[in-house]
Tab-separated table of C-alpha atoms in Angstrom:
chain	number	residue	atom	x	y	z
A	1	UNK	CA	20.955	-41.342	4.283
A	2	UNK	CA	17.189	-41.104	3.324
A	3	UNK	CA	15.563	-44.748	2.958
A	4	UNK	CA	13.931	-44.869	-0.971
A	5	UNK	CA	11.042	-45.920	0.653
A	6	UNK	CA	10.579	-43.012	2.829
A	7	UNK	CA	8.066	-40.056	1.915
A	8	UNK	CA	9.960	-36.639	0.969
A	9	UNK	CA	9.860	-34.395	4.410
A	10	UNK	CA	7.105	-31.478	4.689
A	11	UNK	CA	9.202	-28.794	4.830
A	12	UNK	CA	6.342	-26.565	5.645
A	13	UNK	CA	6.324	-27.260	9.480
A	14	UNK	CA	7.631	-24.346	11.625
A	15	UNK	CA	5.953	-20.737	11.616
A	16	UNK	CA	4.605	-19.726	8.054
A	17	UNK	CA	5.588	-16.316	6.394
A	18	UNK	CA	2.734	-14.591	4.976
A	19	UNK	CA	4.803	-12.415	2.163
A	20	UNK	CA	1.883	-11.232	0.311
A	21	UNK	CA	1.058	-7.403	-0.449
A	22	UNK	CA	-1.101	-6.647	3.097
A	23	UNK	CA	-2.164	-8.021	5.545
A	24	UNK	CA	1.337	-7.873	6.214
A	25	UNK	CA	3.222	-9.935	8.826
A	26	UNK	CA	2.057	-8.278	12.702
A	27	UNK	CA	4.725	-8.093	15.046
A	28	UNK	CA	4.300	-10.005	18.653
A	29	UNK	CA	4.033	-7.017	20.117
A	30	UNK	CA	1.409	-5.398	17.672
A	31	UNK	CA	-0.947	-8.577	18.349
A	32	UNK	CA	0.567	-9.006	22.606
A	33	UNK	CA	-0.622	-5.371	22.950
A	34	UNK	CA	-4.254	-6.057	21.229
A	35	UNK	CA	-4.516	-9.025	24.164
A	36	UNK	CA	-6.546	-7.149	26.965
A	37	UNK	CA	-10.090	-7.238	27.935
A	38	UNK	CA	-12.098	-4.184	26.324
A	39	UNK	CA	-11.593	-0.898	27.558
A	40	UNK	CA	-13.846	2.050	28.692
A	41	UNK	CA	-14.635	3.988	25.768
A	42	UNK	CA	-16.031	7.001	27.534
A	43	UNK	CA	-12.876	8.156	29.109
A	44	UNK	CA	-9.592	7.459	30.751
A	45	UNK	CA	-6.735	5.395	29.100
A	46	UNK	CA	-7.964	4.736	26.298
A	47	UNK	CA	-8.877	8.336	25.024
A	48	UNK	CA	-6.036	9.658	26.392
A	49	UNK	CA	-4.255	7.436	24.151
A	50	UNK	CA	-5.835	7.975	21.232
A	51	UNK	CA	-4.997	11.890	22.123
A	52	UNK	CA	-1.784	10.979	22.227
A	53	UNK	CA	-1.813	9.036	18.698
A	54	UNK	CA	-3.228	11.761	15.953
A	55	UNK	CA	0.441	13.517	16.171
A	56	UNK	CA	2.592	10.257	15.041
A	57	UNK	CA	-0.179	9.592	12.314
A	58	UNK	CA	0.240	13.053	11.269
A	59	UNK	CA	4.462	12.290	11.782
A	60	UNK	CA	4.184	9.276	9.487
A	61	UNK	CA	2.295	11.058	6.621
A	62	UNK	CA	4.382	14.107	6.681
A	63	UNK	CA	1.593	16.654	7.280
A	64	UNK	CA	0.913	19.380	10.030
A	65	UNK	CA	-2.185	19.364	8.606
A	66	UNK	CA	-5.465	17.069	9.308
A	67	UNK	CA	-6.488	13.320	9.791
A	68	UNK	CA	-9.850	11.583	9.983
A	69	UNK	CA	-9.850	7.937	10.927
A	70	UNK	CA	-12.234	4.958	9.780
A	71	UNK	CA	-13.299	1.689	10.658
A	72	UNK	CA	-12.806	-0.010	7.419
A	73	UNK	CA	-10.346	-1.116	4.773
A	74	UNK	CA	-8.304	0.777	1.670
A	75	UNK	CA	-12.023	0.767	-0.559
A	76	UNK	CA	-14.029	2.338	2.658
A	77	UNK	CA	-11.165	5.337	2.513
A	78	UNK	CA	-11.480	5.455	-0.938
A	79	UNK	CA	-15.141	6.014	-0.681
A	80	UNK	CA	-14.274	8.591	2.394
A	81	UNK	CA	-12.047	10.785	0.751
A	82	UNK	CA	-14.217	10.514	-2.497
A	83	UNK	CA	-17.044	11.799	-0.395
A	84	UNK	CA	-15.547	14.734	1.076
A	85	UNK	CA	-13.758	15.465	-2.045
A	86	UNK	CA	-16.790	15.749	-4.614
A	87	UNK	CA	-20.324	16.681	-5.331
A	88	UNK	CA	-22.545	15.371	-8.078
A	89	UNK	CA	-21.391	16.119	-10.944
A	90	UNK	CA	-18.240	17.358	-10.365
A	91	UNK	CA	-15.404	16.024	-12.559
A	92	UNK	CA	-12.169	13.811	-11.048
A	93	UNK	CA	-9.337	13.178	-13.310
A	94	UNK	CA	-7.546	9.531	-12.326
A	95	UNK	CA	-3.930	8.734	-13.683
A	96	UNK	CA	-3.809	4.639	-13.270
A	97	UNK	CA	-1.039	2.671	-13.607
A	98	UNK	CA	-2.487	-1.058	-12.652
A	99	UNK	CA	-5.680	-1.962	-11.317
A	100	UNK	CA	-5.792	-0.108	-8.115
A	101	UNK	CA	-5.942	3.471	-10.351
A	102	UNK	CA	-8.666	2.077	-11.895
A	103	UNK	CA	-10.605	0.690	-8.911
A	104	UNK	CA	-10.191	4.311	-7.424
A	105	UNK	CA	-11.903	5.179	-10.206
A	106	UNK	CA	-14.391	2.832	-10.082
A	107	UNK	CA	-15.204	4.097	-6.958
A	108	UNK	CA	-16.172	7.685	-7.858
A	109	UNK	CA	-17.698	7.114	-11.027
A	110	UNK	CA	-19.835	4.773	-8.802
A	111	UNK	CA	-21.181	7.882	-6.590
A	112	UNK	CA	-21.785	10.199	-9.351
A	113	UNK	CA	-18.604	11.371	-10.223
A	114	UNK	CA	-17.749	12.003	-13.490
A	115	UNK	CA	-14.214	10.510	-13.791
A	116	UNK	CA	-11.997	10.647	-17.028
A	117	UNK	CA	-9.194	8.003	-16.655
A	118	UNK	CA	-5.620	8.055	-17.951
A	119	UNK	CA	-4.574	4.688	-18.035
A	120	UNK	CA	-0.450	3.989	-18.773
A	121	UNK	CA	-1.064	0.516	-18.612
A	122	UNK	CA	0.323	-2.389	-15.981
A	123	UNK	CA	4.110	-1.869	-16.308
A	124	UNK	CA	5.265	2.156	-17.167
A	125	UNK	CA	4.908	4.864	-14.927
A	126	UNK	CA	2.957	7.464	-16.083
A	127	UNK	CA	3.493	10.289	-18.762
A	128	UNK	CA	3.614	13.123	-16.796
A	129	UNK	CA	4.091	15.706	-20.164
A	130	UNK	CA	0.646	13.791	-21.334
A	131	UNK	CA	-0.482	14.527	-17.900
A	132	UNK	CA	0.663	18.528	-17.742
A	133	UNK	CA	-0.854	18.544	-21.551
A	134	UNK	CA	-4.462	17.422	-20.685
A	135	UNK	CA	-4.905	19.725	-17.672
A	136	UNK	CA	-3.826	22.905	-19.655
A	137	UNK	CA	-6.381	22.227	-22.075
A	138	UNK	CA	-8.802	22.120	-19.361
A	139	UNK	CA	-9.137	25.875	-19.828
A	140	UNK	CA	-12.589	26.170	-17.376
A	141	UNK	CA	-10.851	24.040	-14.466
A	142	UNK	CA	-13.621	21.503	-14.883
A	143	UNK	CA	-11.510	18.758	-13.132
A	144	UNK	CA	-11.809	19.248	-9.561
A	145	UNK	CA	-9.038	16.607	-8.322
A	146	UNK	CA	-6.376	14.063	-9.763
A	147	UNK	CA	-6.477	11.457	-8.219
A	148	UNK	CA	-3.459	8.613	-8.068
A	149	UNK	CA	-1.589	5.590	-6.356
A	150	UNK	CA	1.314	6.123	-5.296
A	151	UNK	CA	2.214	2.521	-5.441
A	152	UNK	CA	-0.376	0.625	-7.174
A	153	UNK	CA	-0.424	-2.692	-5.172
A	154	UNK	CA	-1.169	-4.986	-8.653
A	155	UNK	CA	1.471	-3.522	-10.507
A	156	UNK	CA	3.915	-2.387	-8.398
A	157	UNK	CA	4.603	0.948	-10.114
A	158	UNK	CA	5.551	3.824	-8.031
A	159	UNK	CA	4.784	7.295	-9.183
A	160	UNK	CA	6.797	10.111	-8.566
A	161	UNK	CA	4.514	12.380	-6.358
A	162	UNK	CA	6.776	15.579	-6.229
A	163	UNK	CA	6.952	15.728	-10.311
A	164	UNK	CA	3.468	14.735	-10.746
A	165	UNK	CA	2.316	18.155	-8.588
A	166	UNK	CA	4.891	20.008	-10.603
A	167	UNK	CA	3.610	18.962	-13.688
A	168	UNK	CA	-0.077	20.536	-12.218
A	169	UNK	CA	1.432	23.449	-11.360
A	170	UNK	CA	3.470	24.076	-14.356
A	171	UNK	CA	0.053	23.923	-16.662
A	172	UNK	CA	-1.518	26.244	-14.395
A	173	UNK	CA	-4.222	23.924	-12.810
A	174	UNK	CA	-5.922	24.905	-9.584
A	175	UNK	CA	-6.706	20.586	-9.009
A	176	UNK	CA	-6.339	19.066	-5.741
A	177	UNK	CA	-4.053	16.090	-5.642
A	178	UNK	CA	-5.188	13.223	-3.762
A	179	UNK	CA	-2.908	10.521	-3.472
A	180	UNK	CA	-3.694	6.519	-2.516
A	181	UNK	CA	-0.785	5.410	-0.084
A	182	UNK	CA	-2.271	2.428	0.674
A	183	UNK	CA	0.303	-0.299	-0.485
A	184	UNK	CA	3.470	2.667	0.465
A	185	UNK	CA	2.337	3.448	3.804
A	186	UNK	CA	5.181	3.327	6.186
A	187	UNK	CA	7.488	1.557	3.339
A	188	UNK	CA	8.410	3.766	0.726
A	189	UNK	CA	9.213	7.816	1.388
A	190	UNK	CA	6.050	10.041	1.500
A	191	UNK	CA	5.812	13.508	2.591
A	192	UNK	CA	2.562	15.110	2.148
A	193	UNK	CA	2.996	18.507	2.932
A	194	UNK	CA	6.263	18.813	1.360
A	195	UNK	CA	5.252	17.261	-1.722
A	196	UNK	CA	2.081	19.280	-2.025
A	197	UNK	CA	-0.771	16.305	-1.584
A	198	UNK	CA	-3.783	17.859	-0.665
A	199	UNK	CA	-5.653	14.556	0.538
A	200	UNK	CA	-3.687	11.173	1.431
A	201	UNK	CA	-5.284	7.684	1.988
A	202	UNK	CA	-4.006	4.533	3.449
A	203	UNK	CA	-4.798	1.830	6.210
A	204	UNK	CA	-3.513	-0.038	8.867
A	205	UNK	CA	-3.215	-3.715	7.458
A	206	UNK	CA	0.587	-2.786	5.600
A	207	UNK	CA	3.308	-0.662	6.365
A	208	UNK	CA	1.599	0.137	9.850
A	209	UNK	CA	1.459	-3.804	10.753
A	210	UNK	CA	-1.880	-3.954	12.560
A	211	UNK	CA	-5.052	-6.137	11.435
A	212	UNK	CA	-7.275	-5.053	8.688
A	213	UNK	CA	-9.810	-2.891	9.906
A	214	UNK	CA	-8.448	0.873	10.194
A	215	UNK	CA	-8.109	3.235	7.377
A	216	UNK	CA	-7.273	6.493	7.608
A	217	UNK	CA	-7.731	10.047	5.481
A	218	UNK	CA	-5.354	13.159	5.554
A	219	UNK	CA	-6.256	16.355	4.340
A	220	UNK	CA	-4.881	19.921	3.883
A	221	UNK	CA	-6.433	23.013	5.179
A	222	UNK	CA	-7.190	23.823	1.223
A	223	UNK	CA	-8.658	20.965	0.687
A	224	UNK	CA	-11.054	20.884	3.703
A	225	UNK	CA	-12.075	24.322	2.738
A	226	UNK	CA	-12.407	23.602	-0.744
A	227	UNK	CA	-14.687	20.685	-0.114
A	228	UNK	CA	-16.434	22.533	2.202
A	229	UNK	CA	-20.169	21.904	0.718
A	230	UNK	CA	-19.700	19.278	-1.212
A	231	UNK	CA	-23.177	17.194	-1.701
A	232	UNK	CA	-21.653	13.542	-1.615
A	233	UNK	CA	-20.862	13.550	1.901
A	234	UNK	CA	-22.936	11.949	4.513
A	235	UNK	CA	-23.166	11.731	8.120
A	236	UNK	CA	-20.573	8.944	8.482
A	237	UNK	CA	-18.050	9.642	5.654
A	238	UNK	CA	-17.859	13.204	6.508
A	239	UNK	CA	-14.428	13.810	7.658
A	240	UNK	CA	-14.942	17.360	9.360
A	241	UNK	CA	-16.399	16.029	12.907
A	242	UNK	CA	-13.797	12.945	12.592
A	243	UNK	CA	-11.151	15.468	12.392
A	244	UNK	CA	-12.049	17.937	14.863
A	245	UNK	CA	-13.748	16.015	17.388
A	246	UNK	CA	-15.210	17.632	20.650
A	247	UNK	CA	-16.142	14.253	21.879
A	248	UNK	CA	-14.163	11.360	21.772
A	249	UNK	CA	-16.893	9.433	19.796
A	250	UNK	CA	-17.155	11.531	17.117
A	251	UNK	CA	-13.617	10.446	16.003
A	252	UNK	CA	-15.318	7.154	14.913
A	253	UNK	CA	-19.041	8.047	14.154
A	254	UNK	CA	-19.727	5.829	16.996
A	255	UNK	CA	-17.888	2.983	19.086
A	256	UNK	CA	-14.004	3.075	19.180
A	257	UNK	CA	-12.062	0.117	17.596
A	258	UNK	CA	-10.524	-0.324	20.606
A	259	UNK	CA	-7.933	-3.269	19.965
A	260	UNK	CA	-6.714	-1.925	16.784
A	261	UNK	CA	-6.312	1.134	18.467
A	262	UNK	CA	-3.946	-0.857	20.984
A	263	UNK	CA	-2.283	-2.451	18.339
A	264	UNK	CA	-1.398	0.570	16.225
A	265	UNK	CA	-0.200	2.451	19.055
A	266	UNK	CA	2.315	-0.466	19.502
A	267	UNK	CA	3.039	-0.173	15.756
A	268	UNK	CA	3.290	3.580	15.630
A	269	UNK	CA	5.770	3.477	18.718
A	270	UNK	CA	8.093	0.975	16.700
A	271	UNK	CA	7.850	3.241	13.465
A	272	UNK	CA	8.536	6.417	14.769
A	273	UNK	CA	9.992	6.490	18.461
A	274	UNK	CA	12.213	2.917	17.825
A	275	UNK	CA	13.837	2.062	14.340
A	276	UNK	CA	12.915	5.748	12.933
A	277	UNK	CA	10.761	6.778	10.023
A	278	UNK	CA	13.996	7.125	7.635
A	279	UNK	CA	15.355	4.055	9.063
A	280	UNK	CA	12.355	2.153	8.059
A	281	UNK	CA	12.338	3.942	4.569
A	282	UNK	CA	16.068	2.535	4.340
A	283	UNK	CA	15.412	-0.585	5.489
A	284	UNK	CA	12.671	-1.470	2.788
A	285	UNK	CA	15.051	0.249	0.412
A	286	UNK	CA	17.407	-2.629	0.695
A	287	UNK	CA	15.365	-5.420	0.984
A	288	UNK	CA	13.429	-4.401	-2.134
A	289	UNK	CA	17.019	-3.775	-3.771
A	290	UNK	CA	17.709	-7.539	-2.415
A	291	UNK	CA	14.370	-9.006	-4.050
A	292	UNK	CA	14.948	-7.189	-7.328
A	293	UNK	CA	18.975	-8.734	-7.992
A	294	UNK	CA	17.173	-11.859	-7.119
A	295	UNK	CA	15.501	-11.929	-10.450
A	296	UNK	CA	17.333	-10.379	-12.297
A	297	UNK	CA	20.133	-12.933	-11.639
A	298	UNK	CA	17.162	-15.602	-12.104
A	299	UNK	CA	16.264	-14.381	-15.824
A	300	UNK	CA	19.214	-14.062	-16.918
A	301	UNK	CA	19.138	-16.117	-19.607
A	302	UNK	CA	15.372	-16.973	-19.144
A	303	UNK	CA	13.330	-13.810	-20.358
A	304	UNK	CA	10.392	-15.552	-19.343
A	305	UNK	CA	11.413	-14.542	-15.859
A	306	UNK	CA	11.642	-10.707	-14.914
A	307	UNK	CA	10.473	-7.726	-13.024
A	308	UNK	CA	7.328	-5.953	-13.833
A	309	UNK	CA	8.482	-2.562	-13.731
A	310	UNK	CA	11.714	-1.857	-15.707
A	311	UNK	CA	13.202	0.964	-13.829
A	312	UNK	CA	14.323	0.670	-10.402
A	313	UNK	CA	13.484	4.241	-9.972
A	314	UNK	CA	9.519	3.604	-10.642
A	315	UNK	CA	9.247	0.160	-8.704
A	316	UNK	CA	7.781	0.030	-5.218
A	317	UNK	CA	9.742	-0.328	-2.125
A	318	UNK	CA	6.967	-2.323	-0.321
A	319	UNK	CA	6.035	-5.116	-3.189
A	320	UNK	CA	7.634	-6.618	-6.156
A	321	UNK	CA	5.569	-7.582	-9.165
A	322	UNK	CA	7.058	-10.581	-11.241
A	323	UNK	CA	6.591	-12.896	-13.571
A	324	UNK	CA	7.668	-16.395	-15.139
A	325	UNK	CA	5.839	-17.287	-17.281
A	326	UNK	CA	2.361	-18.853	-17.044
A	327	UNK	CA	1.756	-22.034	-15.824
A	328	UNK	CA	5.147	-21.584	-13.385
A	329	UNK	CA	4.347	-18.654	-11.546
A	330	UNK	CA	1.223	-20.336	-9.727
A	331	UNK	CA	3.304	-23.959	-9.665
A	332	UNK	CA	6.035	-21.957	-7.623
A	333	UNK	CA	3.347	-20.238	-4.977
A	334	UNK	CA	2.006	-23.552	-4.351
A	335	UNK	CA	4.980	-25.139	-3.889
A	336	UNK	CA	6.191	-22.727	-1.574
A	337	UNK	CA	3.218	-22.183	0.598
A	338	UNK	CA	2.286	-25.950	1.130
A	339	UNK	CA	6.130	-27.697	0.369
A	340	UNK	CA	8.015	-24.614	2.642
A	341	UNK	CA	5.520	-22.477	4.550
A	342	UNK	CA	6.077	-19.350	2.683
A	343	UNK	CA	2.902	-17.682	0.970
A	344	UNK	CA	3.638	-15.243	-2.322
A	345	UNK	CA	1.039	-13.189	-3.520
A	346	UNK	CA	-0.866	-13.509	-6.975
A	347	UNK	CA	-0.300	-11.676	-10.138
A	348	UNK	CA	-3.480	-9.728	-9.314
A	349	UNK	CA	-4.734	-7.536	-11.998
A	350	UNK	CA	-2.243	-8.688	-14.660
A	351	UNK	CA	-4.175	-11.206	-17.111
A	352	UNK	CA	-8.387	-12.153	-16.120
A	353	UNK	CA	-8.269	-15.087	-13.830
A	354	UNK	CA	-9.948	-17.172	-16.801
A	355	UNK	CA	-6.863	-16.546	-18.586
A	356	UNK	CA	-4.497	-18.949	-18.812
A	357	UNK	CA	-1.312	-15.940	-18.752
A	358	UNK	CA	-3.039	-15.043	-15.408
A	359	UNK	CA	-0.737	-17.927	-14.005
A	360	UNK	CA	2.243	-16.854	-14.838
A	361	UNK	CA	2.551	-13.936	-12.665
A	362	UNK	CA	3.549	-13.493	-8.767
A	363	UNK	CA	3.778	-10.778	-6.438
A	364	UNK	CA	6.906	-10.908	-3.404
A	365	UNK	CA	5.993	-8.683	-0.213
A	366	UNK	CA	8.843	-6.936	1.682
A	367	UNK	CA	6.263	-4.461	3.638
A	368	UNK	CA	6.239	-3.512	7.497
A	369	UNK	CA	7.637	-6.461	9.936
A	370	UNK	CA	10.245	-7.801	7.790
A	371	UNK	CA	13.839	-7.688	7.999
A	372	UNK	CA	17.045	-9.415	5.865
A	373	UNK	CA	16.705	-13.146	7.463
A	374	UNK	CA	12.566	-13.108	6.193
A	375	UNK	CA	13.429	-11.910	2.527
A	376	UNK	CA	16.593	-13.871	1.882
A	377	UNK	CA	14.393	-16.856	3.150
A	378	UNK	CA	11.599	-16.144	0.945
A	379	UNK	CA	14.133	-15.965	-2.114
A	380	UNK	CA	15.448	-19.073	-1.004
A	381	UNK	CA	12.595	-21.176	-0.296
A	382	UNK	CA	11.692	-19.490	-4.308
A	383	UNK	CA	14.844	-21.371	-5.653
A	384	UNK	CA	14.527	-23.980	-3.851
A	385	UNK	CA	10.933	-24.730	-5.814
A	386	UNK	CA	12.357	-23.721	-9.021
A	387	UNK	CA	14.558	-26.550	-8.336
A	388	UNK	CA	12.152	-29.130	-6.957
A	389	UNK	CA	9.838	-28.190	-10.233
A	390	UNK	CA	12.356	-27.806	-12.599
A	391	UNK	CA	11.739	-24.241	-13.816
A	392	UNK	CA	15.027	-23.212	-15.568
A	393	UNK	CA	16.265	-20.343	-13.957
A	394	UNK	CA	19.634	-18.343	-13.847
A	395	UNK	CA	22.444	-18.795	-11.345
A	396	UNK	CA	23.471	-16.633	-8.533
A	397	UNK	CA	20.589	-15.366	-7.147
A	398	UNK	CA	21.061	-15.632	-3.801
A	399	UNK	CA	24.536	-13.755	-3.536
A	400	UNK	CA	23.093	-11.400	-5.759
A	401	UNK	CA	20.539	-10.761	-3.216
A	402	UNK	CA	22.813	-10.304	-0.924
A	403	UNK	CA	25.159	-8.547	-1.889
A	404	UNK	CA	22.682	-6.221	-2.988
A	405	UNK	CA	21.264	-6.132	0.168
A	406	UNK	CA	24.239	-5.258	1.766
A	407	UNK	CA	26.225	-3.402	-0.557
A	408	UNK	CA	23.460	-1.100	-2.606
């Protein structure tokens, strides 16, 4: 029996979780394998390694075709791929659905790119018949490239890649398709070449479970020879030398990063040659399935509480967007990363930060390194301060989870 005198327990002791939308949680062996003293960089192991890496990052895109690596985060391969992609002047066409579209966008228009946006707001997936309707009236083929996310991290609205090039086909357009899988990497299905995606971005601080620092470009053969001269590329962006080295520097424009390297090789080897590309696909499946029933079960009854993105069929398998209402939302996160050692991400991009509605939105992570016992936690420690704070809330959650977890 607790003493009324006594303080209330810090439930926060123990190892945190860190279930915000990247950088993800790294396994032991990710960060055990980045433990070494620093490597030759001239030859031996470690370029023999990184010879022995390119296939599996082509694997885990879905491409045969080619992959330039960078020593940056997801903005540095934005700017990488909107280098090689454009010249001055040329016209970019960006379908946004939260604020990661339209930082893309940002991004090119910064360089000298003209970009026209599309923008289907924070919470619908896009229109693809608005889509197919605006290139076919682009008679002279002005727009060089659509550019898109195919999980916007903010909102967590995924877009259906396969329809989206069929809707480019079907009005005729000769546009490259360059897709952001920055927040999806290694969490929800991709397949480049079978989806037609002529350029892909993403980096290593998600689905691939290694520190921030690596981000990476694929291309197709059309696309490389399509951007062939274009003006916007310099001497470090450009992604032909990257691609096709003939020395092992040239892969970086310069010095290797040689313990992410060691770390993503440890990553890569769990992905692909351990648990299985479609294995990890399935397994983010149900744990997003689990986090979904979770509120659903929690606003029932409470329409101040619900999921983002209507549809299962458009909602990210790596991130759930949420809300419950403002001031709750950013109540619960603090209760749950200083009362119970779990962190939740913000509602980023959802309402300004001056904005009083910007606090009543959350994000829940269920990217890379996590499996059943780390998500049903997270819901639980969520209850638990919906409890403590007295947010009404339905019942059941946490079998609904469950069950849904389990059972599909």
């Amino acid at each position: 029996m607790t003493h009324p005198n006594h303080p209330k327990p810090d439930l926060s002791r123990g190892r945190p979780y860190l279930a915000i939308p990247g950088p993800s949680v790294m396994p032991d062996r990710v960060l055990a394998a980045m433990h070494r003293a620093a490597p030759n960089i001239y030859a031996g192991a470690l370029p023999d390694m990184v010879a022995q890496m390119w296939p599996d990052l082509r694997a885990v895109a879905g491409t045969a075709h080619h992959v330039a690596a960078y020593i940056g985060n997801g903005h540095a391969v934005w700017e990488a791929a909107n280098t090689n992609l454009f010249s001055r002047g040329d016209t970019a066409l960006v379908l946004a659905t939260g604020r990661f579209g339209l930082s893309w966008a940002e991004s090119a228009r910064a360089l000298g790119v003209t970009v026209e946006v599309m923008d289907f707001g924070k919470s619908s997936p896009m229109d693809l018949i608005r889509v197919q309707e605006r290139l076919a009236a682009d008679k002279g083929h002005v727009i060089k490239a659509v550019l898109t996310t195919h999980v916007d991290t903010a909102s967590s609205i995924r877009t259906d890649i396969p329809a989206l090039r069929a809707a480019i086909t079907a009005a005729g357009h000769p546009a490259l398709l360059a897709v952001d899988c920055i927040a999806s990497f290694g969490c929800d299905e991709y397949r480049m070449d079978d989806w037609g995606v002529d350029v892909t971005v993403a980096a290593s601080q998600k689905g691939l479970m290694t520190p921030p620092g690596m981000g990476f470009v694929w291309f197709s053969e059309e696309a490389r020879q399509r951007c062939a001269t274009s003006d916007l590329r310099t001497p470090y962006w450009d992604w032909r030398a990257r691609a096709q080295p003939t020395e092992f520097w040239q892969y970086w424009d310069g010095t290797a990063p040689t313990h992410h390297l060691f770390g993503l090789r440890e990553a890569l080897t769990m992905i692909l040659h351990e648990e299985g590309l479609e294995n990890v696909w399935a397994r983010h499946e149900a744990l997003a399935r689990s986090v979904w029933a979770a509120f659903q079960a929690w606003g029932t009854g409470h329409p101040r509480i619900g999921l983002n993105v209507a549809d299962p069929a458009h909602r990210s398998r790596a991130v759930t967007a949420a809300r419950l209402g403002a001031p709750d939302a950013t109540r619960l996160r603090d209760w749950t990363e200083h009362q119970a050692g779990v962190t939740l991400g913000i509602g980023l991009g959802m309402a300004a930060m001056d904005d009083p509605e910007w606090h009543g939105y959350l994000r829940v992570a269920h990217m890379g390194h996590v499996n059943a016992h780390m998500t049903l936690g997270a819901l639980a420690v969520m209850e638990a301060g919906m409890v403590a704070l007295d947010i009404p809330h339905g019942p059941g959650a946490l079998d609904a989870a469950v069950r849904a977890m389990i059972l599909g």
